[in-house]
């Protein structure tokens, strides 16, 4: 038996309603653009509409052919199309202002250097432990017991069992963040735990 009967019923009804709305939109009488509407929309976008059934817009004049490029044998010339105006306004829409290509700008030269290179800035050094402080690094994947052992070995805590009991009572055994920490000598266990569970 299906546990979420009302959810499945709502999902099915939503799919059916969506399919019906989609069919209504498709069959809602969306008419294709007429030739005049197509030409008008193309003119707004500065495009040209051509009719393949109309006379060709480009012709090749044999006297305007370029000579064969170097390395080509046979002297075959590449035809150059020349545009002719459209016969009727309905056959094509010309852009209002044709953009003429300009000459490319010459590349700029780099500024002359004085001949000496500046040394890059030295990277920032890690913060040293505060005066009277103890720097401790907790490796990734450390358990609560391993963390307590590291803290006891570095002198941050004096009683490893007290730290473990406090940490277990606060249920932080899975919340310890790895990384480098700075502790003050004789810091309270609660303060140490707060530092260890605070996301950096």
mmCIF file of C-alpha atoms in Angstrom:
data_model
loop_
_atom_site.group_PDB
_atom_site.id
_atom_site.type_symbol
_atom_site.label_atom_id
_atom_site.label_comp_id
_atom_site.label_asym_id
_atom_site.label_seq_id
_atom_site.Cartn_x
_atom_site.Cartn_y
_atom_site.Cartn_z
ATOM 1 C CA UNK A 1 0.000 0.000 0.000
ATOM 2 C CA UNK A 2 1.260 3.471 -0.804
ATOM 3 C CA UNK A 3 2.159 5.457 2.320
ATOM 4 C CA UNK A 4 1.768 8.939 0.830
ATOM 5 C CA UNK A 5 -1.506 8.518 -1.015
ATOM 6 C CA UNK A 6 -2.448 12.210 -0.818
ATOM 7 C CA UNK A 7 0.970 13.248 -2.129
ATOM 8 C CA UNK A 8 0.728 10.848 -5.072
ATOM 9 C CA UNK A 9 -2.842 11.991 -5.804
ATOM 10 C CA UNK A 10 -1.744 15.637 -5.834
ATOM 11 C CA UNK A 11 1.264 14.855 -8.018
ATOM 12 C CA UNK A 12 -0.892 13.009 -10.544
ATOM 13 C CA UNK A 13 -3.493 15.765 -10.635
ATOM 14 C CA UNK A 14 -0.733 18.364 -11.149
ATOM 15 C CA UNK A 15 0.774 16.416 -14.042
ATOM 16 C CA UNK A 16 -2.595 16.034 -15.733
ATOM 17 C CA UNK A 17 -3.432 19.732 -15.274
ATOM 18 C CA UNK A 18 -0.005 20.712 -16.649
ATOM 19 C CA UNK A 19 -0.451 18.494 -19.702
ATOM 20 C CA UNK A 20 -3.883 19.977 -20.409
ATOM 21 C CA UNK A 21 -2.569 23.544 -20.114
ATOM 22 C CA UNK A 22 0.314 22.704 -22.453
ATOM 23 C CA UNK A 23 -2.101 21.310 -25.043
ATOM 24 C CA UNK A 24 -4.245 24.440 -24.782
ATOM 25 C CA UNK A 25 -1.215 26.645 -25.355
ATOM 26 C CA UNK A 26 -0.060 24.640 -28.360
ATOM 27 C CA UNK A 27 -3.476 24.525 -30.014
ATOM 28 C CA UNK A 28 -4.343 28.068 -28.921
ATOM 29 C CA UNK A 29 -4.098 29.437 -32.447
ATOM 30 C CA UNK A 30 -0.522 30.609 -32.660
ATOM 31 C CA UNK A 31 -0.324 31.675 -36.285
ATOM 32 C CA UNK A 32 2.953 31.759 -38.202
ATOM 33 C CA UNK A 33 4.291 35.182 -39.203
ATOM 34 C CA UNK A 34 3.185 36.568 -42.535
ATOM 35 C CA UNK A 35 5.754 37.818 -45.046
ATOM 36 C CA UNK A 36 5.138 41.453 -44.098
ATOM 37 C CA UNK A 37 5.444 40.766 -40.362
ATOM 38 C CA UNK A 38 8.665 38.836 -40.969
ATOM 39 C CA UNK A 39 10.144 41.717 -43.004
ATOM 40 C CA UNK A 40 9.088 44.241 -40.345
ATOM 41 C CA UNK A 41 10.655 42.203 -37.510
ATOM 42 C CA UNK A 42 13.859 41.723 -39.521
ATOM 43 C CA UNK A 43 14.066 45.476 -40.155
ATOM 44 C CA UNK A 44 13.836 46.108 -36.408
ATOM 45 C CA UNK A 45 16.858 43.849 -35.923
ATOM 46 C CA UNK A 46 18.738 45.414 -38.854
ATOM 47 C CA UNK A 47 18.598 42.157 -40.861
ATOM 48 C CA UNK A 48 17.870 41.346 -44.485
ATOM 49 C CA UNK A 49 15.158 38.919 -45.611
ATOM 50 C CA UNK A 50 15.719 37.253 -48.988
ATOM 51 C CA UNK A 51 13.373 35.145 -51.049
ATOM 52 C CA UNK A 52 15.045 32.077 -52.582
ATOM 53 C CA UNK A 53 12.508 32.095 -55.434
ATOM 54 C CA UNK A 54 13.396 35.689 -56.400
ATOM 55 C CA UNK A 55 16.283 36.654 -58.688
ATOM 56 C CA UNK A 56 19.753 36.109 -57.199
ATOM 57 C CA UNK A 57 21.081 39.088 -55.263
ATOM 58 C CA UNK A 58 24.748 38.386 -55.947
ATOM 59 C CA UNK A 59 26.363 38.023 -59.346
ATOM 60 C CA UNK A 60 29.918 37.328 -60.371
ATOM 61 C CA UNK A 61 31.537 39.757 -62.775
ATOM 62 C CA UNK A 62 34.408 38.073 -64.671
ATOM 63 C CA UNK A 63 36.435 41.317 -64.972
ATOM 64 C CA UNK A 64 36.442 41.862 -61.179
ATOM 65 C CA UNK A 65 38.003 38.526 -60.259
ATOM 66 C CA UNK A 66 41.083 38.578 -58.030
ATOM 67 C CA UNK A 67 44.294 37.046 -59.323
ATOM 68 C CA UNK A 68 45.178 33.616 -57.970
ATOM 69 C CA UNK A 69 46.892 33.734 -54.589
ATOM 70 C CA UNK A 70 50.529 32.758 -54.361
ATOM 71 C CA UNK A 71 51.112 29.040 -54.212
ATOM 72 C CA UNK A 72 48.024 28.152 -56.292
ATOM 73 C CA UNK A 73 48.739 26.609 -59.649
ATOM 74 C CA UNK A 74 46.594 26.788 -62.753
ATOM 75 C CA UNK A 75 45.761 30.480 -62.564
ATOM 76 C CA UNK A 76 42.178 29.772 -61.457
ATOM 77 C CA UNK A 77 40.567 32.954 -60.202
ATOM 78 C CA UNK A 78 38.302 33.140 -57.200
ATOM 79 C CA UNK A 79 34.950 34.745 -58.094
ATOM 80 C CA UNK A 80 34.059 37.880 -56.149
ATOM 81 C CA UNK A 81 30.350 38.393 -55.543
ATOM 82 C CA UNK A 82 29.021 41.880 -56.050
ATOM 83 C CA UNK A 83 25.775 42.871 -54.432
ATOM 84 C CA UNK A 84 22.967 44.310 -56.478
ATOM 85 C CA UNK A 85 19.975 46.081 -54.980
ATOM 86 C CA UNK A 86 16.855 44.008 -54.521
ATOM 87 C CA UNK A 87 14.234 44.233 -57.233
ATOM 88 C CA UNK A 88 11.381 44.984 -54.844
ATOM 89 C CA UNK A 89 11.061 46.110 -51.247
ATOM 90 C CA UNK A 90 9.191 42.924 -50.425
ATOM 91 C CA UNK A 91 12.113 40.769 -51.613
ATOM 92 C CA UNK A 92 14.618 42.197 -49.167
ATOM 93 C CA UNK A 93 14.944 44.752 -46.418
ATOM 94 C CA UNK A 94 18.225 46.641 -46.404
ATOM 95 C CA UNK A 95 19.750 47.850 -43.135
ATOM 96 C CA UNK A 96 19.284 51.547 -42.487
ATOM 97 C CA UNK A 97 22.986 52.283 -42.071
ATOM 98 C CA UNK A 98 25.667 49.872 -43.155
ATOM 99 C CA UNK A 99 28.741 49.876 -40.984
ATOM 100 C CA UNK A 100 31.952 50.444 -42.910
ATOM 101 C CA UNK A 101 34.971 48.548 -41.655
ATOM 102 C CA UNK A 102 37.764 50.720 -40.387
ATOM 103 C CA UNK A 103 41.480 50.097 -40.421
ATOM 104 C CA UNK A 104 42.672 48.069 -37.457
ATOM 105 C CA UNK A 105 44.637 49.972 -34.869
ATOM 106 C CA UNK A 106 48.325 49.271 -34.661
ATOM 107 C CA UNK A 107 49.438 47.481 -31.513
ATOM 108 C CA UNK A 108 50.802 49.704 -28.816
ATOM 109 C CA UNK A 109 54.330 49.235 -27.550
ATOM 110 C CA UNK A 110 54.884 48.431 -23.881
ATOM 111 C CA UNK A 111 56.211 51.220 -21.726
ATOM 112 C CA UNK A 112 59.982 51.113 -21.372
ATOM 113 C CA UNK A 113 61.087 49.753 -18.035
ATOM 114 C CA UNK A 114 63.842 51.120 -15.912
ATOM 115 C CA UNK A 115 65.665 47.780 -16.104
ATOM 116 C CA UNK A 116 65.051 46.757 -12.520
ATOM 117 C CA UNK A 117 62.335 44.376 -11.547
ATOM 118 C CA UNK A 118 60.476 44.868 -8.296
ATOM 119 C CA UNK A 119 60.591 41.921 -5.945
ATOM 120 C CA UNK A 120 57.157 40.515 -5.129
ATOM 121 C CA UNK A 121 55.806 41.216 -1.692
ATOM 122 C CA UNK A 122 56.633 38.593 0.906
ATOM 123 C CA UNK A 123 53.732 36.383 1.929
ATOM 124 C CA UNK A 124 52.142 37.069 5.260
ATOM 125 C CA UNK A 125 53.567 35.020 8.082
ATOM 126 C CA UNK A 126 51.224 33.068 10.321
ATOM 127 C CA UNK A 127 50.301 34.691 13.585
ATOM 128 C CA UNK A 128 52.523 33.721 16.456
ATOM 129 C CA UNK A 129 50.999 32.574 19.684
ATOM 130 C CA UNK A 130 50.126 35.340 22.089
ATOM 131 C CA UNK A 131 52.609 35.966 24.898
ATOM 132 C CA UNK A 132 52.132 33.116 27.341
ATOM 133 C CA UNK A 133 50.009 31.342 24.704
ATOM 134 C CA UNK A 134 50.347 27.875 23.259
ATOM 135 C CA UNK A 135 49.959 27.119 19.543
ATOM 136 C CA UNK A 136 48.370 23.724 18.804
ATOM 137 C CA UNK A 137 47.542 22.061 15.488
ATOM 138 C CA UNK A 138 44.654 19.577 15.390
ATOM 139 C CA UNK A 139 45.003 17.266 12.331
ATOM 140 C CA UNK A 140 42.028 16.487 10.108
ATOM 141 C CA UNK A 141 40.034 13.431 11.171
ATOM 142 C CA UNK A 142 41.133 13.587 14.813
ATOM 143 C CA UNK A 143 38.794 11.970 17.312
ATOM 144 C CA UNK A 144 37.851 13.532 20.632
ATOM 145 C CA UNK A 145 40.305 11.275 22.480
ATOM 146 C CA UNK A 146 43.153 12.127 20.089
ATOM 147 C CA UNK A 147 42.355 15.844 20.452
ATOM 148 C CA UNK A 148 42.424 15.525 24.260
ATOM 149 C CA UNK A 149 45.788 13.714 24.051
ATOM 150 C CA UNK A 150 47.250 16.468 21.795
ATOM 151 C CA UNK A 151 45.980 19.208 24.138
ATOM 152 C CA UNK A 152 47.372 17.424 27.223
ATOM 153 C CA UNK A 153 50.756 16.807 25.552
ATOM 154 C CA UNK A 154 51.062 20.491 24.596
ATOM 155 C CA UNK A 155 50.160 21.661 28.118
ATOM 156 C CA UNK A 156 46.851 23.329 27.238
ATOM 157 C CA UNK A 157 44.854 21.094 29.590
ATOM 158 C CA UNK A 158 46.074 19.476 32.787
ATOM 159 C CA UNK A 159 43.453 16.719 33.131
ATOM 160 C CA UNK A 160 42.603 14.774 29.994
ATOM 161 C CA UNK A 161 39.664 12.944 31.646
ATOM 162 C CA UNK A 162 38.026 16.205 32.795
ATOM 163 C CA UNK A 163 38.222 17.558 29.224
ATOM 164 C CA UNK A 164 36.710 14.329 27.811
ATOM 165 C CA UNK A 165 33.843 14.332 30.349
ATOM 166 C CA UNK A 166 32.994 17.985 29.660
ATOM 167 C CA UNK A 167 33.189 17.452 25.881
ATOM 168 C CA UNK A 168 30.984 14.331 25.990
ATOM 169 C CA UNK A 169 28.421 16.106 28.192
ATOM 170 C CA UNK A 170 28.275 18.919 25.577
ATOM 171 C CA UNK A 171 28.086 16.301 22.757
ATOM 172 C CA UNK A 172 30.855 17.862 20.658
ATOM 173 C CA UNK A 173 32.639 14.634 19.672
ATOM 174 C CA UNK A 174 31.675 15.124 15.991
ATOM 175 C CA UNK A 175 31.867 18.937 15.941
ATOM 176 C CA UNK A 176 35.625 19.423 16.450
ATOM 177 C CA UNK A 177 37.191 21.536 13.679
ATOM 178 C CA UNK A 178 40.711 20.722 12.547
ATOM 179 C CA UNK A 179 43.316 23.432 12.145
ATOM 180 C CA UNK A 180 45.716 25.588 14.137
ATOM 181 C CA UNK A 181 44.646 27.135 17.427
ATOM 182 C CA UNK A 182 46.202 29.528 19.957
ATOM 183 C CA UNK A 183 45.353 28.815 23.587
ATOM 184 C CA UNK A 184 46.261 30.690 26.764
ATOM 185 C CA UNK A 185 47.853 28.799 29.640
ATOM 186 C CA UNK A 186 45.306 27.828 32.322
ATOM 187 C CA UNK A 187 42.376 28.534 29.956
ATOM 188 C CA UNK A 188 39.024 27.084 31.023
ATOM 189 C CA UNK A 189 37.846 23.832 29.461
ATOM 190 C CA UNK A 190 34.661 25.491 28.180
ATOM 191 C CA UNK A 191 36.677 28.195 26.416
ATOM 192 C CA UNK A 192 38.908 25.543 24.804
ATOM 193 C CA UNK A 193 35.859 23.589 23.628
ATOM 194 C CA UNK A 194 34.287 26.755 22.152
ATOM 195 C CA UNK A 195 37.454 27.418 20.139
ATOM 196 C CA UNK A 196 37.560 23.821 18.911
ATOM 197 C CA UNK A 197 33.950 23.744 17.673
ATOM 198 C CA UNK A 198 33.853 27.247 16.143
ATOM 199 C CA UNK A 199 33.869 27.025 12.338
ATOM 200 C CA UNK A 200 36.712 29.066 10.907
#
